[in-house]
Coordinates of C-alpha atoms in Angstrom, one line a residue:
M1 CA 3.3 -14.9 -15.8
D2 CA 6.9 -13.5 -15.7
M3 CA 8.7 -16.0 -12.9
E4 CA 10.9 -13.2 -12.6
A5 CA 8.5 -10.4 -11.6
Q6 CA 6.7 -13.3 -9.4
R7 CA 9.7 -14.1 -7.8
Y8 CA 10.4 -10.3 -6.9
V9 CA 7.0 -10.0 -5.3
W10 CA 7.5 -13.2 -3.1
D11 CA 10.9 -12.2 -2.1
G12 CA 10.0 -8.6 -1.3
A13 CA 10.5 -7.9 2.4
I14 CA 10.5 -4.8 4.9
P15 CA 13.0 -4.5 7.6
L16 CA 11.2 -3.9 10.9
Q17 CA 12.0 -2.4 14.2
I18 CA 9.3 -3.2 16.5
H19 CA 9.2 -1.6 20.0
L20 CA 7.1 -3.0 22.7
H21 CA 4.5 -0.3 24.0
E22 CA 5.7 0.9 27.6
S23 CA 2.2 0.2 28.8
D24 CA 3.0 -3.6 28.5
V25 CA 6.3 -3.3 30.1
A26 CA 6.0 -5.2 33.5
T27 CA 9.6 -5.6 34.2
L28 CA 12.4 -3.0 33.9
P29 CA 14.8 -2.3 32.1
A30 CA 12.5 -2.3 29.0
P31 CA 13.6 -5.0 26.2
P32 CA 15.4 -3.7 23.4
P33 CA 13.5 -3.4 19.9
A34 CA 12.8 -6.6 17.8
L35 CA 14.5 -6.6 14.3
I36 CA 12.4 -8.6 11.8
L37 CA 12.5 -8.7 8.2
A38 CA 8.7 -9.1 7.3
P39 CA 7.5 -10.4 4.1
R40 CA 5.6 -8.2 2.0
I41 CA 2.9 -10.5 1.4
G42 CA 2.4 -11.6 4.8
Y43 CA 0.4 -10.0 7.7
L44 CA 1.6 -8.5 10.9
P45 CA -0.2 -10.9 13.5
L46 CA 2.0 -13.8 11.9
L47 CA 4.9 -12.2 13.5
A48 CA 3.6 -13.0 17.0
S49 CA 5.6 -16.2 17.0
H50 CA 8.9 -14.1 16.8
L51 CA 7.9 -11.4 19.0
K52 CA 6.7 -13.1 22.2
P53 CA 9.5 -15.1 22.8
H54 CA 11.7 -11.8 22.2
F55 CA 9.6 -9.8 24.8
S56 CA 8.4 -12.6 26.9
S57 CA 10.6 -11.5 30.1
A58 CA 9.0 -8.1 30.2
L59 CA 5.3 -9.0 29.5
P60 CA 2.5 -8.9 31.5
P61 CA 0.8 -12.1 32.8
R62 CA -2.4 -11.3 31.1
L63 CA -2.3 -10.8 27.4
D64 CA -4.8 -9.7 24.8
T65 CA -4.7 -10.1 21.2
I66 CA -1.5 -8.7 19.6
W67 CA -1.6 -5.5 17.5
F68 CA 0.5 -3.2 16.0
E69 CA 0.4 1.0 15.6
Y70 CA 2.8 3.1 13.5
K71 CA 2.8 6.9 14.8
G72 CA -0.3 6.1 17.0
L73 CA -2.3 4.8 14.2
P74 CA -3.6 1.0 14.8
L75 CA -2.7 -1.1 11.7
K76 CA -5.5 -3.2 10.2
W77 CA -4.1 -6.5 10.3
Y78 CA -5.8 -8.2 7.4
I79 CA -4.1 -5.7 5.0
P80 CA -0.7 -7.4 3.9
T81 CA 2.2 -5.8 5.7
G82 CA 3.7 -4.3 2.3
V83 CA 0.7 -2.5 1.5
L84 CA 0.5 -1.1 5.0
F85 CA 4.0 0.1 4.3
D86 CA 3.4 1.6 0.8
L87 CA 0.3 3.5 1.9
L88 CA 1.6 5.0 5.4
C89 CA 5.3 5.6 4.4
A90 CA 5.2 8.2 1.5
E91 CA 8.8 8.5 2.1
P92 CA 9.9 4.5 2.7
E93 CA 11.4 4.4 6.2
R94 CA 13.9 1.7 6.8
P95 CA 13.9 0.1 9.3
W96 CA 10.2 0.8 9.4
N97 CA 9.7 1.5 13.3
L98 CA 6.5 0.0 14.7
T99 CA 5.1 -0.4 18.1
V100 CA 3.5 -3.8 19.3
H101 CA 0.8 -4.0 22.1
F102 CA 0.0 -7.4 23.8
T103 CA -3.2 -5.8 25.8
G104 CA -5.7 -3.1 25.2
Y105 CA -7.0 -4.4 21.8
P106 CA -8.6 -1.4 20.3
G107 CA -11.9 -3.3 19.3
N108 CA -13.6 0.4 18.1
I109 CA -11.0 0.6 15.3
L110 CA -9.9 -2.9 14.5
I111 CA -12.0 -6.0 13.8
P112 CA -11.3 -8.8 16.0
C113 CA -8.3 -11.3 15.3
E114 CA -7.9 -14.3 17.1
G115 CA -4.2 -14.9 15.7
E116 CA -3.2 -17.0 12.5
D117 CA -6.7 -18.8 12.1
S118 CA -8.3 -15.4 11.7
V119 CA -5.5 -14.3 9.2
K120 CA -6.0 -17.9 7.1
W121 CA -9.7 -17.4 6.8
S122 CA -9.3 -13.8 5.9
F123 CA -6.9 -14.6 3.0
I124 CA -9.1 -17.8 1.9
N125 CA -12.1 -15.4 1.9
S126 CA -10.2 -13.3 -0.1
L127 CA -9.0 -16.0 -2.4
K128 CA -12.9 -17.4 -2.9
E129 CA -14.0 -13.6 -3.8
A130 CA -11.1 -13.1 -6.2
A131 CA -12.2 -16.4 -7.8
Y132 CA -15.8 -15.1 -8.3
I133 CA -14.5 -11.9 -9.7
I134 CA -12.4 -13.9 -12.1
N135 CA -14.5 -16.6 -13.0
G136 CA -18.0 -15.9 -12.0
N137 CA -17.7 -18.5 -9.2
C138 CA -15.5 -19.8 -6.4
K139 CA -15.9 -23.6 -7.1
N140 CA -12.5 -24.7 -7.6
V141 CA -11.6 -22.8 -4.1
M142 CA -14.5 -24.3 -2.3
N143 CA -13.7 -27.5 -3.6
M144 CA -10.0 -27.6 -2.6
S145 CA -8.8 -30.6 -0.6
Q146 CA -7.9 -30.1 2.9
P147 CA -4.4 -31.2 2.1
D148 CA -4.3 -28.6 -0.6
Q149 CA -5.7 -25.8 1.4
V150 CA -2.9 -26.7 4.3
E151 CA -0.2 -26.7 1.7
L152 CA -1.6 -23.1 0.0
W153 CA -1.7 -21.5 3.3
R154 CA 1.7 -23.0 4.4
S155 CA 3.2 -21.7 1.2
V156 CA 2.0 -18.4 2.0
L157 CA 3.1 -18.6 5.8
N158 CA 6.4 -19.5 4.9
G159 CA 7.0 -17.5 1.6
N160 CA 7.6 -20.5 -0.6
L161 CA 6.6 -19.9 -4.1
E162 CA 7.0 -23.6 -5.6
P163 CA 4.4 -25.3 -3.5
Y164 CA 1.9 -22.3 -4.0
R165 CA 2.3 -22.3 -7.8
R166 CA 1.5 -26.3 -7.7
V167 CA -1.7 -25.8 -5.7
S168 CA -3.0 -22.3 -7.2
T169 CA -2.5 -23.7 -10.7
K170 CA -5.4 -26.1 -9.9
L171 CA -7.7 -23.4 -8.8
K172 CA -7.7 -22.2 -12.5
L173 CA -7.9 -18.4 -11.7
G174 CA -5.4 -18.0 -14.9
T175 CA -3.8 -14.5 -16.2
V176 CA -5.3 -11.9 -18.0
G177 CA -4.6 -12.0 -21.9
D178 CA -1.6 -14.3 -21.5
E179 CA -1.3 -14.5 -25.3
Y180 CA -1.8 -10.9 -26.2
A181 CA -0.5 -9.3 -22.9
A182 CA 2.1 -6.5 -23.9
K183 CA 5.7 -7.4 -22.5
L184 CA 7.3 -5.5 -19.7
N185 CA 10.7 -6.2 -18.1
L186 CA 11.6 -4.7 -14.8
S187 CA 14.0 -2.5 -16.3
G188 CA 11.1 -0.7 -17.4
E189 CA 11.2 -1.3 -21.1
T190 CA 7.8 -1.8 -22.8
D191 CA 6.2 -3.0 -25.9
F192 CA 2.7 -1.5 -26.5
S193 CA 2.0 -3.4 -29.6
G194 CA 0.1 -6.2 -28.1
Q195 CA -3.6 -6.3 -27.7
V196 CA -5.1 -7.9 -24.5
K197 CA -8.4 -9.9 -24.3
A198 CA -11.1 -8.9 -22.0
G199 CA -11.1 -9.7 -18.4
R200 CA -12.0 -8.9 -14.7
V201 CA -9.1 -8.4 -12.4
P202 CA -9.6 -8.0 -8.5
V203 CA -8.4 -5.0 -7.3
R204 CA -8.2 -3.2 -3.7
L205 CA -7.5 0.3 -4.2
Y206 CA -6.3 2.7 -1.1
V207 CA -6.6 6.5 -1.7
W208 CA -5.0 9.0 0.4
S209 CA -6.2 12.5 -0.5
V210 CA -4.2 15.2 1.2
S211 CA -5.1 19.1 0.8
E212 CA -1.6 20.2 1.5
D213 CA 0.6 20.3 -1.6
F214 CA 4.5 18.9 -1.3
E215 CA 7.2 18.3 -3.8
D216 CA 9.0 15.9 -1.9
L217 CA 7.5 12.8 -0.6
E218 CA 9.4 13.4 2.9
D219 CA 7.2 16.2 3.3
A220 CA 4.2 14.4 2.9
P221 CA 1.5 14.8 5.8
Q222 CA 1.2 11.9 7.8
I223 CA -2.0 9.5 7.9
D224 CA -3.1 9.7 11.4
S225 CA -6.7 8.3 11.0
W226 CA -8.2 5.6 8.6
D227 CA -10.7 8.2 8.1
K228 CA -8.3 9.7 5.9
V229 CA -8.0 6.5 3.3
S230 CA -10.8 5.8 0.8
Y231 CA -10.8 1.9 0.6
I232 CA -12.4 0.7 -2.8
N233 CA -12.6 -3.1 -3.4
R234 CA -13.9 -3.2 -6.9
P235 CA -13.0 -5.2 -10.3
V236 CA -11.4 -3.6 -13.3
E237 CA -12.9 -4.5 -16.5
I238 CA -10.1 -4.8 -19.1
Q239 CA -11.3 -3.9 -22.4
G240 CA -9.4 -2.0 -25.4
G241 CA -7.8 1.1 -24.7
E242 CA -9.1 4.5 -26.4
G243 CA -7.8 4.6 -30.0
G244 CA -7.2 0.8 -30.4
R245 CA -4.1 1.2 -27.8
C246 CA -4.0 -1.6 -25.1
F247 CA -5.6 -1.0 -21.8
T248 CA -3.2 0.6 -19.3
L249 CA -2.7 1.2 -15.5
H250 CA -3.8 4.7 -16.4
D251 CA -7.2 3.3 -17.8
A252 CA -7.5 0.9 -14.9
V253 CA -7.2 3.7 -12.2
K254 CA -9.8 5.9 -14.0
S255 CA -12.1 3.3 -14.2
L256 CA -11.9 2.4 -10.4
L257 CA -12.3 6.3 -9.8
P258 CA -14.9 7.7 -12.2
E259 CA -15.9 10.6 -9.7
Y260 CA -12.1 11.5 -9.3
F261 CA -11.2 11.5 -12.8
L262 CA -14.2 11.6 -14.7
D263 CA -13.0 11.4 -18.8
K264 CA -9.9 13.7 -18.0
S265 CA -6.2 13.1 -17.6
L266 CA -5.3 12.0 -13.9
T267 CA -3.3 15.1 -13.5
N268 CA -6.1 17.7 -14.6
E269 CA -9.0 19.2 -12.8
E270 CA -11.3 16.7 -11.4
S271 CA -14.6 16.3 -9.8
L272 CA -13.7 14.0 -6.6
T273 CA -16.1 11.5 -4.6
V274 CA -14.9 9.8 -1.4
G275 CA -15.5 6.1 -1.3
D276 CA -16.4 4.6 2.2
E277 CA -14.4 1.6 3.5
H278 CA -15.9 -1.6 3.7
E279 CA -14.5 -3.8 6.2
Q280 CA -14.1 -7.7 5.4
R281 CA -15.5 -10.4 7.4
V282 CA -13.2 -13.1 8.4
S283 CA -15.2 -16.0 9.8
S284 CA -14.8 -19.2 8.0
E285 CA -18.5 -19.2 6.9
D286 CA -17.9 -16.2 4.9
A287 CA -18.1 -16.6 1.3
S288 CA -18.6 -20.0 1.5
S289 CA -21.0 -20.3 -1.7
D290 CA -20.9 -18.5 -5.0
R291 CA -23.8 -16.4 -3.7
K292 CA -22.1 -15.1 -0.6
A293 CA -19.0 -14.5 -3.0
E294 CA -21.1 -12.5 -5.6
E295 CA -22.5 -10.5 -2.1
E296 CA -19.2 -9.8 -0.9
V297 CA -18.2 -8.1 -4.3
E298 CA -21.5 -6.1 -4.7
N299 CA -21.3 -5.0 -1.0
S300 CA -17.5 -4.3 -1.1
S301 CA -17.9 -2.3 -4.3
E302 CA -20.2 0.5 -2.9
H303 CA -19.1 3.9 -3.5
I304 CA -20.5 6.6 -1.0
T305 CA -20.8 10.2 -2.3
S306 CA -19.3 12.9 -0.7
C307 CA -20.8 16.2 0.2
Y308 CA -17.8 18.1 -0.9
Q309 CA -16.5 19.4 -4.4
H310 CA -13.1 19.3 -5.4
D311 CA -11.2 20.9 -8.4
D312 CA -7.7 20.5 -9.5
A313 CA -6.9 17.0 -8.2
A314 CA -3.4 15.8 -9.0
I315 CA -1.9 12.6 -8.5
K316 CA 1.4 12.3 -6.8
L317 CA 2.1 8.8 -6.4
V318 CA 0.9 5.4 -7.4
R319 CA 2.8 2.4 -5.6
I320 CA 2.3 -1.2 -6.2
Q321 CA 4.3 -3.7 -4.5
G322 CA 6.9 -0.9 -3.5
I323 CA 7.4 0.3 -7.0
H324 CA 6.2 3.3 -8.9
P325 CA 5.0 2.1 -12.1
K326 CA 4.6 4.3 -15.1
L327 CA 0.8 5.0 -15.9
E328 CA 1.3 3.9 -19.6
I329 CA 2.3 0.4 -18.5
P330 CA 0.0 -2.0 -19.7
F331 CA -2.6 -2.9 -16.8
S332 CA -2.4 -6.7 -17.9
W333 CA 1.1 -7.0 -17.0
V334 CA 0.5 -5.1 -13.5
A335 CA -2.4 -7.5 -13.1
N336 CA -0.7 -10.8 -14.1
N337 CA 2.9 -10.1 -12.3
L338 CA 2.2 -7.8 -9.1
M339 CA -0.9 -9.3 -7.4
N340 CA -0.7 -10.7 -4.1
P341 CA -1.2 -14.6 -3.4
E342 CA -4.8 -14.1 -2.9
H343 CA -5.0 -12.9 -6.5
F344 CA -5.8 -9.4 -5.6
L345 CA -3.9 -6.4 -7.0
H346 CA -3.4 -4.0 -4.3
I347 CA -2.8 -0.3 -5.6
C348 CA -2.0 2.7 -3.3
V349 CA -2.7 6.2 -4.9
Y350 CA -1.7 9.5 -3.4
L351 CA -4.0 12.5 -4.4
K352 CA -3.6 16.0 -3.9
V353 CA -6.8 18.1 -3.7
P354 CA -7.6 21.5 -3.0
Q355 CA -9.5 22.5 0.5
A356 CA -12.9 20.9 0.5
N357 CA -15.7 23.5 -0.4
T358 CA -19.3 22.3 0.8
M359 CA -21.5 21.9 -2.1
S360 CA -24.4 24.3 -1.9

């Protein structure tokens, strides 16, 4: 793993300007927005310790679970902050203007969150799921000592890479094709001569499909409902690329979306299928054994067939950790260097599709 790339991921942050929703303003004048530099690998509910003191003078006496929205869309708290930003801001908005609520939790849209403890167990469950995908079992995660589990979580909470590496190496999740992986530096230079050994990479793919075409990202339509986002939680099997070449990000996206891209180029005419979203469970008992981790992988990999036929799908953007990687990049490098701390690679894909026509 490239230490420079890993440091880039861990040091990534998004400037936030967070406004208190008017319904939570109990004392006038309304407080000024809070300005926070939020870690990309972090989670929005973890900002509560900064936001409550900032807004305390204006808050009502009875508070509910903290939650956030962006332009009216409640934000899913278990998705890392950087992934939310990459997905919802086609044209990066800095600072990112969010609204925070301390009452009126939208339980019909968001799964329950009981603060840091829920976020922690969501992270640990994802780590177990990733371990199962990589190794076929999650014993090393299950057998973590309590001090190691605390240190691992605290390292993520505080953005400390060194203690994270110290604990995570004990989990033996490894990297993909270390001895064969093609080399890539952050300037974008590549060497495609290497071969990559087979492996399974935990991936969470967020696909946003729009029928309106746009040339500039600033003209992209707004995501105003989670129904417009297809969420696919599916491992990528790394194999040799076609014709003996290395397995690329292009190959990975095609393998994740066979119904979208079949055997053609990502920008050619395609037949599309929309995947349904699987809400991950976050109690401390979830994925507590290999079997439960296996069931989580199987259930979250379900793909629901759409009743619509699309032609001429075009990929507008692929975004990972805030960057737009070339599709020809060796996927092993992407997986090894741009994964989140729970060992999942989060990929945001923007697709332009024509107006849907119901299949006869």
